[in-house]
Coordinates of C-alpha atoms and ligand atoms in Angstrom, one line a residue:
M1398 CA -70.7 102.3 -144.1
A1399 CA -67.7 103.7 -142.4
R1400 CA -64.5 104.5 -142.1
L1401 CA -62.1 102.0 -139.2
Q1402 CA -59.4 103.4 -137.5
L1403 CA -57.0 101.8 -135.3
K1404 CA -54.8 104.1 -133.5
N1405 CA -51.4 102.3 -132.2
V1406 CA -53.8 99.5 -130.6
N1407 CA -51.7 97.0 -128.4
K1408 CA -52.9 93.7 -127.1
R1409 CA -50.6 92.4 -124.0
W1410 CA -51.4 89.6 -121.5
G1411 CA -48.6 90.0 -118.6
S1412 CA -45.6 90.5 -120.1
F1413 CA -46.7 89.1 -123.7
V1414 CA -46.9 91.2 -126.4
G1415 CA -50.0 89.9 -128.9
V1416 CA -50.6 93.1 -130.7
E1417 CA -48.0 95.3 -131.2
N1418 CA -48.7 99.2 -132.4
F1419 CA -50.8 98.7 -135.2
D1420 CA -51.8 101.8 -136.6
L1421 CA -54.0 101.9 -139.7
D1422 CA -56.4 103.8 -141.3
I1423 CA -58.8 101.7 -143.4
A1424 CA -61.4 103.6 -145.9
D1425 CA -65.3 103.1 -146.0
Q1426 CA -65.9 100.4 -148.4
E1427 CA -62.3 98.8 -148.3
F1428 CA -61.8 95.2 -148.7
L1429 CA -58.6 94.8 -145.9
V1430 CA -56.9 91.6 -145.4
L1431 CA -54.7 90.8 -142.6
L1432 CA -52.6 88.3 -143.6
G1433 CA -49.4 86.2 -141.9
P1434 CA -48.7 83.1 -140.2
S1435 CA -50.4 81.5 -137.2
G1436 CA -49.8 83.2 -134.1
C1437 CA -49.2 86.2 -135.6
G1438 CA -52.3 88.6 -133.9
K1439 CA -54.6 88.1 -136.6
S1440 CA -57.6 86.7 -134.7
T1441 CA -56.5 89.2 -131.6
T1442 CA -56.6 92.3 -133.8
M1443 CA -60.2 91.3 -135.3
R1444 CA -61.4 90.3 -131.7
M1445 CA -60.6 93.8 -130.2
I1446 CA -62.6 95.4 -133.3
A1447 CA -65.2 93.7 -132.7
G1448 CA -65.0 94.2 -129.0
L1449 CA -64.4 90.9 -127.8
E1450 CA -60.9 91.4 -126.5
D1451 CA -60.0 94.8 -124.4
V1452 CA -57.7 97.4 -125.9
T1453 CA -54.6 97.4 -123.7
D1454 CA -53.3 101.0 -125.3
G1455 CA -54.8 102.6 -127.8
Q1456 CA -57.7 103.9 -129.6
I1457 CA -59.9 101.9 -132.2
L1458 CA -62.0 104.5 -134.4
L1459 CA -65.5 103.5 -136.3
G1460 CA -66.7 106.5 -137.8
D1461 CA -65.5 109.1 -135.9
K1462 CA -66.5 107.8 -132.7
V1463 CA -63.9 105.9 -130.3
V1464 CA -65.5 102.6 -129.6
N1465 CA -63.0 101.3 -127.1
D1466 CA -65.3 100.8 -124.6
L1467 CA -68.4 99.8 -126.5
E1468 CA -69.8 96.6 -125.8
P1469 CA -69.8 94.2 -129.2
K1470 CA -73.7 94.6 -129.4
D1471 CA -73.0 98.4 -129.7
R1472 CA -70.4 98.3 -132.3
D1473 CA -72.6 98.1 -135.8
I1474 CA -69.8 95.2 -136.8
S1475 CA -71.0 91.9 -137.7
M1476 CA -68.2 89.1 -137.5
V1477 CA -67.6 85.6 -139.1
F1478 CA -65.7 83.5 -136.9
Q1479 CA -62.7 80.9 -137.5
S1480 CA -64.9 78.4 -135.9
Y1481 CA -68.3 79.2 -137.0
G1482 CA -69.9 79.9 -134.1
L1483 CA -73.4 78.5 -135.1
Y1484 CA -76.3 77.6 -132.6
P1485 CA -76.3 73.9 -133.0
N1486 CA -80.0 73.6 -131.6
L1487 CA -81.2 76.2 -134.2
S1488 CA -82.2 75.5 -137.9
V1489 CA -80.1 77.2 -140.6
Y1490 CA -83.0 80.1 -140.9
E1491 CA -83.0 80.3 -137.6
N1492 CA -79.0 80.6 -136.9
I1493 CA -79.3 83.1 -140.1
R1494 CA -82.0 84.9 -138.3
F1495 CA -80.5 85.1 -134.7
P1496 CA -78.9 88.7 -135.4
L1497 CA -81.9 90.1 -136.3
R1498 CA -83.5 89.0 -133.1
V1499 CA -80.7 90.2 -131.2
R1500 CA -80.7 93.6 -133.0
K1501 CA -84.6 94.1 -132.5
V1502 CA -85.3 94.3 -136.2
P1503 CA -88.7 94.7 -136.7
K1504 CA -90.1 91.4 -136.6
D1505 CA -92.1 91.9 -140.0
Q1506 CA -88.9 92.5 -142.0
H1507 CA -86.9 89.4 -140.4
H1508 CA -88.1 86.9 -143.5
D1509 CA -87.3 88.9 -146.2
M1510 CA -84.3 89.8 -145.1
V1511 CA -83.3 85.8 -143.7
M1512 CA -84.3 85.0 -147.3
K1513 CA -82.4 87.2 -149.3
A1514 CA -79.2 86.4 -147.3
I1515 CA -80.0 82.7 -147.5
A1516 CA -80.2 83.5 -151.4
M1517 CA -76.7 85.1 -151.3
V1518 CA -75.1 81.9 -150.1
E1519 CA -77.1 79.5 -151.7
L1520 CA -78.4 77.5 -148.9
E1521 CA -82.2 77.3 -150.1
D1522 CA -82.3 73.8 -150.3
F1523 CA -81.0 73.6 -146.5
M1524 CA -83.0 76.1 -144.9
D1525 CA -84.5 74.0 -142.3
R1526 CA -81.5 71.4 -141.3
R1527 CA -79.6 72.0 -138.1
P1528 CA -75.6 72.6 -138.5
A1529 CA -74.8 69.2 -137.3
E1530 CA -76.6 67.9 -140.5
L1531 CA -74.2 69.7 -142.8
S1532 CA -71.0 70.0 -144.3
G1533 CA -68.2 71.8 -143.0
G1534 CA -68.5 74.2 -146.4
Q1535 CA -72.4 74.7 -145.9
R1536 CA -71.7 75.3 -142.4
Q1537 CA -69.5 77.8 -143.4
R1538 CA -72.1 79.9 -145.6
V1539 CA -74.4 79.9 -143.1
A1540 CA -71.9 81.7 -140.8
L1541 CA -71.5 84.5 -143.5
G1542 CA -75.4 84.2 -144.4
R1543 CA -75.8 85.3 -140.7
A1544 CA -73.5 87.8 -140.7
I1545 CA -74.8 89.5 -144.5
V1546 CA -78.3 89.1 -143.1
R1547 CA -78.0 92.8 -142.0
K1548 CA -76.1 95.7 -143.3
P1549 CA -73.4 96.7 -140.7
T1550 CA -71.1 98.9 -140.6
V1551 CA -67.9 96.7 -140.7
F1552 CA -67.4 93.1 -141.7
L1553 CA -64.7 91.3 -139.9
M1554 CA -64.4 87.7 -141.3
D1555 CA -61.9 85.4 -139.5
E1556 CA -61.0 82.7 -141.7
P1557 CA -64.2 81.9 -143.5
L1558 CA -62.7 79.6 -146.0
S1559 CA -60.5 77.4 -143.9
N1560 CA -62.7 74.8 -143.2
L1561 CA -63.4 74.4 -147.1
D1562 CA -61.6 72.1 -149.3
A1563 CA -59.6 73.4 -152.5
K1564 CA -62.3 73.5 -155.0
L1565 CA -64.8 75.1 -152.6
R1566 CA -62.5 77.5 -151.4
V1567 CA -62.2 78.9 -154.8
S1568 CA -65.5 79.4 -155.5
T1569 CA -66.7 80.7 -152.2
R1570 CA -63.7 83.1 -152.2
A1571 CA -65.4 84.5 -155.7
Q1572 CA -68.5 84.8 -154.1
I1573 CA -67.4 86.7 -150.9
K1574 CA -65.6 88.7 -153.5
N1575 CA -68.7 89.4 -155.3
L1576 CA -70.9 90.1 -152.1
Q1577 CA -69.0 92.9 -150.9
S1578 CA -68.9 94.4 -154.3
K1579 CA -72.2 94.5 -153.9
L1580 CA -72.8 95.5 -150.1
K1581 CA -70.0 97.7 -150.7
T1582 CA -69.2 97.1 -146.4
T1583 CA -66.2 97.9 -145.1
T1584 CA -64.4 94.7 -144.6
V1585 CA -61.4 92.9 -142.4
Y1586 CA -60.9 90.1 -143.6
V1587 CA -58.0 87.8 -142.1
T1588 CA -56.3 84.9 -143.6
H1589 CA -53.0 82.7 -143.7
D1590 CA -53.2 82.0 -147.2
Q1591 CA -51.4 84.4 -149.2
I1592 CA -53.3 83.9 -152.4
E1593 CA -57.0 84.2 -150.6
A1594 CA -55.0 87.7 -149.4
M1595 CA -53.6 88.7 -153.3
T1596 CA -57.1 87.8 -154.7
L1597 CA -59.1 89.3 -152.2
A1598 CA -57.9 92.4 -151.1
D1599 CA -57.7 96.3 -151.9
R1600 CA -55.4 96.5 -149.3
V1601 CA -53.0 93.3 -147.3
V1602 CA -51.7 94.4 -144.0
V1603 CA -48.8 91.4 -143.5
M1604 CA -48.5 90.8 -139.8
N1605 CA -45.5 88.9 -138.1
K1606 CA -45.5 88.3 -134.1
G1607 CA -48.1 91.0 -133.3
K1608 CA -46.1 93.6 -135.8
I1609 CA -47.5 95.1 -139.0
Q1610 CA -44.6 94.0 -141.3
Q1611 CA -46.1 96.2 -145.1
V1612 CA -49.2 97.4 -145.5
G1613 CA -49.9 98.0 -149.5
T1614 CA -51.9 96.5 -152.3
P1615 CA -51.2 93.4 -153.5
T1616 CA -49.0 94.2 -156.2
D1617 CA -47.0 96.6 -154.2
I1618 CA -46.7 93.7 -151.7
Y1619 CA -45.9 91.6 -154.4
D1620 CA -43.8 93.9 -156.3
N1621 CA -41.7 95.4 -153.8
P1622 CA -41.7 93.7 -150.4
A1623 CA -40.5 95.7 -147.5
N1624 CA -38.2 93.0 -146.2
T1625 CA -37.4 89.2 -146.2
F1626 CA -40.5 88.0 -144.1
V1627 CA -42.7 89.3 -146.3
A1628 CA -40.9 88.4 -149.4
S1629 CA -40.5 84.8 -147.9
F1630 CA -44.4 84.6 -147.3
I1631 CA -45.7 86.1 -150.5
G1632 CA -46.1 84.5 -154.0
S1633 CA -46.1 80.7 -154.9
P1634 CA -43.2 79.7 -154.7
A1635 CA -42.0 82.5 -152.4
M1636 CA -39.3 85.1 -153.8
N1637 CA -36.0 83.2 -154.4
L1638 CA -33.9 84.6 -151.2
V1639 CA -29.7 84.3 -151.3
E1640 CA -27.4 84.9 -148.7
G1641 CA -23.9 86.3 -150.2
R1642 CA -21.6 89.6 -150.5
L1643 CA -21.9 92.7 -152.5
E1644 CA -19.2 94.3 -153.5
D1645 CA -19.4 97.8 -156.2
G1646 CA -22.4 96.2 -157.1
V1647 CA -21.6 92.9 -158.1
F1648 CA -23.4 90.5 -155.7
S1649 CA -21.8 86.7 -155.2
A1650 CA -22.3 83.8 -153.5
D1651 CA -21.6 79.9 -154.1
G1652 CA -22.8 79.5 -158.0
I1653 CA -24.4 82.6 -158.4
R1654 CA -23.1 86.1 -159.6
V1655 CA -25.1 88.9 -160.6
E1656 CA -23.5 92.3 -162.2
G1657 CA -24.9 95.8 -162.5
L1658 CA -26.2 95.9 -159.0
P1659 CA -26.7 99.4 -157.1
A1660 CA -23.2 100.7 -156.0
S1661 CA -24.1 102.5 -153.1
A1662 CA -24.8 99.2 -150.8
S1663 CA -22.1 96.8 -150.0
G1664 CA -21.5 94.1 -147.4
N1665 CA -23.5 91.0 -146.1
V1666 CA -26.7 91.5 -148.4
T1667 CA -29.4 88.8 -149.5
L1668 CA -30.1 88.9 -152.7
G1669 CA -34.1 87.9 -153.9
F1670 CA -36.1 87.4 -157.1
R1671 CA -38.7 85.7 -158.2
A1672 CA -39.0 82.5 -159.8
E1673 CA -40.6 83.3 -163.0
D1674 CA -38.5 86.2 -163.6
A1675 CA -35.5 84.5 -163.9
E1676 CA -34.9 82.1 -167.2
I1677 CA -32.5 79.2 -168.3
V1678 CA -30.1 80.0 -170.5
E1679 CA -26.9 78.1 -172.3
E1680 CA -24.6 80.6 -171.6
E1681 CA -24.1 84.2 -170.3
A1682 CA -25.3 83.2 -167.0
Q1683 CA -25.9 84.5 -163.1
I1684 CA -26.3 81.1 -162.0
S1685 CA -24.2 77.9 -163.2
A1686 CA -24.9 75.1 -160.6
P1687 CA -25.5 71.4 -160.3
M1688 CA -29.4 70.7 -160.5
Y1689 CA -30.7 69.6 -157.2
S1690 CA -34.4 68.8 -158.7
I1691 CA -36.7 69.2 -161.4
E1692 CA -40.3 69.2 -160.7
L1693 CA -43.1 68.9 -163.1
L1694 CA -46.0 71.8 -162.6
G1695 CA -48.6 70.9 -165.4
E1696 CA -48.0 74.5 -167.4
A1697 CA -44.2 74.6 -166.5
S1698 CA -41.3 72.8 -164.5
M1699 CA -39.9 73.9 -161.8
I1700 CA -36.1 73.7 -161.8
T1701 CA -34.1 74.0 -158.2
W1702 CA -30.6 74.5 -157.0
R1703 CA -28.9 74.4 -153.9
L1704 CA -27.2 77.8 -153.5
A1705 CA -25.0 79.0 -150.5
G1706 CA -27.7 76.8 -148.2
S1707 CA -30.7 77.9 -149.7
L1708 CA -33.0 76.2 -152.4
V1709 CA -33.4 78.7 -155.7
S1710 CA -35.9 77.8 -157.7
I1711 CA -37.1 79.2 -161.5
K1712 CA -40.0 78.3 -163.5
T1713 CA -38.8 77.0 -167.3
N1714 CA -41.2 75.7 -170.3
K1715 CA -42.8 72.1 -169.4
E1716 CA -40.4 70.4 -172.0
Y1717 CA -37.3 71.4 -170.2
R1718 CA -35.3 67.8 -169.3
A1719 CA -31.9 67.5 -167.5
E1720 CA -30.7 65.2 -164.8
I1721 CA -30.1 66.1 -161.3
G1722 CA -26.4 66.8 -160.7
E1723 CA -26.0 68.0 -164.4
V1724 CA -24.7 71.8 -164.4
V1725 CA -27.8 73.9 -165.1
K1726 CA -27.5 77.8 -166.1
A1727 CA -29.6 80.5 -165.8
R1728 CA -30.0 84.3 -166.6
I1729 CA -31.1 86.5 -163.8
P1730 CA -31.2 90.1 -164.5
A1731 CA -29.8 92.8 -162.3
A1732 CA -33.4 94.6 -162.8
I1733 CA -35.5 91.9 -161.6
C1734 CA -33.3 91.3 -158.5
H1735 CA -34.3 92.4 -154.8
L1736 CA -31.5 93.6 -152.3
F1737 CA -32.0 93.2 -148.3
D1738 CA -29.9 93.8 -145.6
T1739 CA -29.0 90.6 -144.2
K1740 CA -28.8 90.9 -140.6
T1741 CA -32.4 93.3 -140.6
G1742 CA -33.8 91.6 -143.2
E1743 CA -35.0 95.3 -144.4
R1744 CA -35.1 95.8 -147.8
I1745 CA -32.1 98.2 -149.3
A1746 CA -33.1 98.3 -153.1
H1747 CA -34.3 97.2 -156.3
G1748 CA -32.2 96.2 -158.5
Ligands
ATP64 N1 -56.4 85.0 -123.7 C1 -55.2 84.8 -124.4 N2 -53.8 84.7 -123.2 C2 -52.7 84.6 -123.9 N3 -51.9 84.9 -124.9 C3 -53.2 84.8 -126.0 C4 -54.4 85.2 -125.4 N4 -55.3 84.7 -126.6 C5 -54.3 84.5 -127.8 N5 -53.1 84.7 -127.0 C6 -52.0 84.9 -127.9 O1 -51.4 85.9 -129.0 C7 -51.0 85.2 -130.2 C8 -52.1 85.7 -131.2 O2 -53.1 85.0 -131.4 P1 -54.1 85.0 -132.4 O3 -55.1 84.3 -132.3 O4 -54.1 86.6 -132.7 O5 -53.3 84.4 -133.6 P2 -53.7 84.1 -135.0 O6 -52.9 85.3 -135.5 O7 -55.1 84.3 -135.4 O8 -53.6 82.6 -135.7 P3 -53.8 81.8 -136.4 O9 -53.8 82.0 -137.7 O10 -53.1 80.5 -135.9 O11 -55.7 81.6 -136.1 C9 -50.8 84.2 -129.8 O12 -49.3 83.9 -129.7 C10 -51.9 83.4 -128.8 O13 -51.4 82.3 -128.3
MG65 MG1 -56.8 83.6 -135.8

């Protein structure tokens, strides 16, 4: 168990910057999730922590020790790879046992340790099969079992659920959360799925184009996104963002007008609010515009308008009915609004 620190870590290939000034202190036993779109540098960051990729600049510390120059096998880290990385000619049992052989764990302890890991990932019935004889979900669990067979200082998990179907993903997600709370091992977990990040993380690091956009608890990131990138990445649906003008605390754009916002800012701003925080009303509305679409989600209906070039959605009760093109009104209280600088995307204020 240990604290993991990345101090101004950079990765460059020639002039291409893969990861830029990644600076983060991960606490002992923390479950940290790296979240961001494809190509933002998540795997590269993990691979540097694991020692599979050289650090161009900066330091990585495991406990109090700089590990930049340590071989992967000398860092006490287990990694679950984005693409399983199983040995095709070894059985499930031998795949899971493999790290014990590499790390020269005394042989007489192997069986107990392997069986414990196999039980944790529920593969008792598949021990003798080879990876080719397993489903994607079972292979993924072999990869997990291999990571947890010994108790490393740090777990690195790179999209460990990406090959599972939606249902299995939810149950395996719960299993990982449960495992981590039992094992209490510092974990860095990569995903591009914001729901996975929100449900698993103690803290989330949102990345884009090699740079950290925001670090915070899931609630922080959801309630106070630092910029429009984070706002548009977190939540389903993502936060509504409408570009317009702010003058004397009044935001206006085509079809929407919100009063009572901070008067300290003005000019071109982007107004943000969440679909579930607004409501359909008959009068005293901030939005009054023809409805663009209505979708039944099951537990609710989603009403969408097209305002100032953006699609804006709010949730309402599932019984709500209106025709496309009909004027529909909504209340957007200033208190639920977020303001961002349209040019930089940075947060200006909370309504
Ligand atoms: N060996 C390499 N040489 C040059 N560029 C690389 C190399 N490896 C990765 N990159 C680039 O670095 C960027 C970050 O890659 P990385 O694999 O870290 O992304 P990621 O966030 O894990 O994405 P994904 O969600 O698709 O797995 C990408 O633009 C990628 O093309
Ligand atoms: Mg990746």
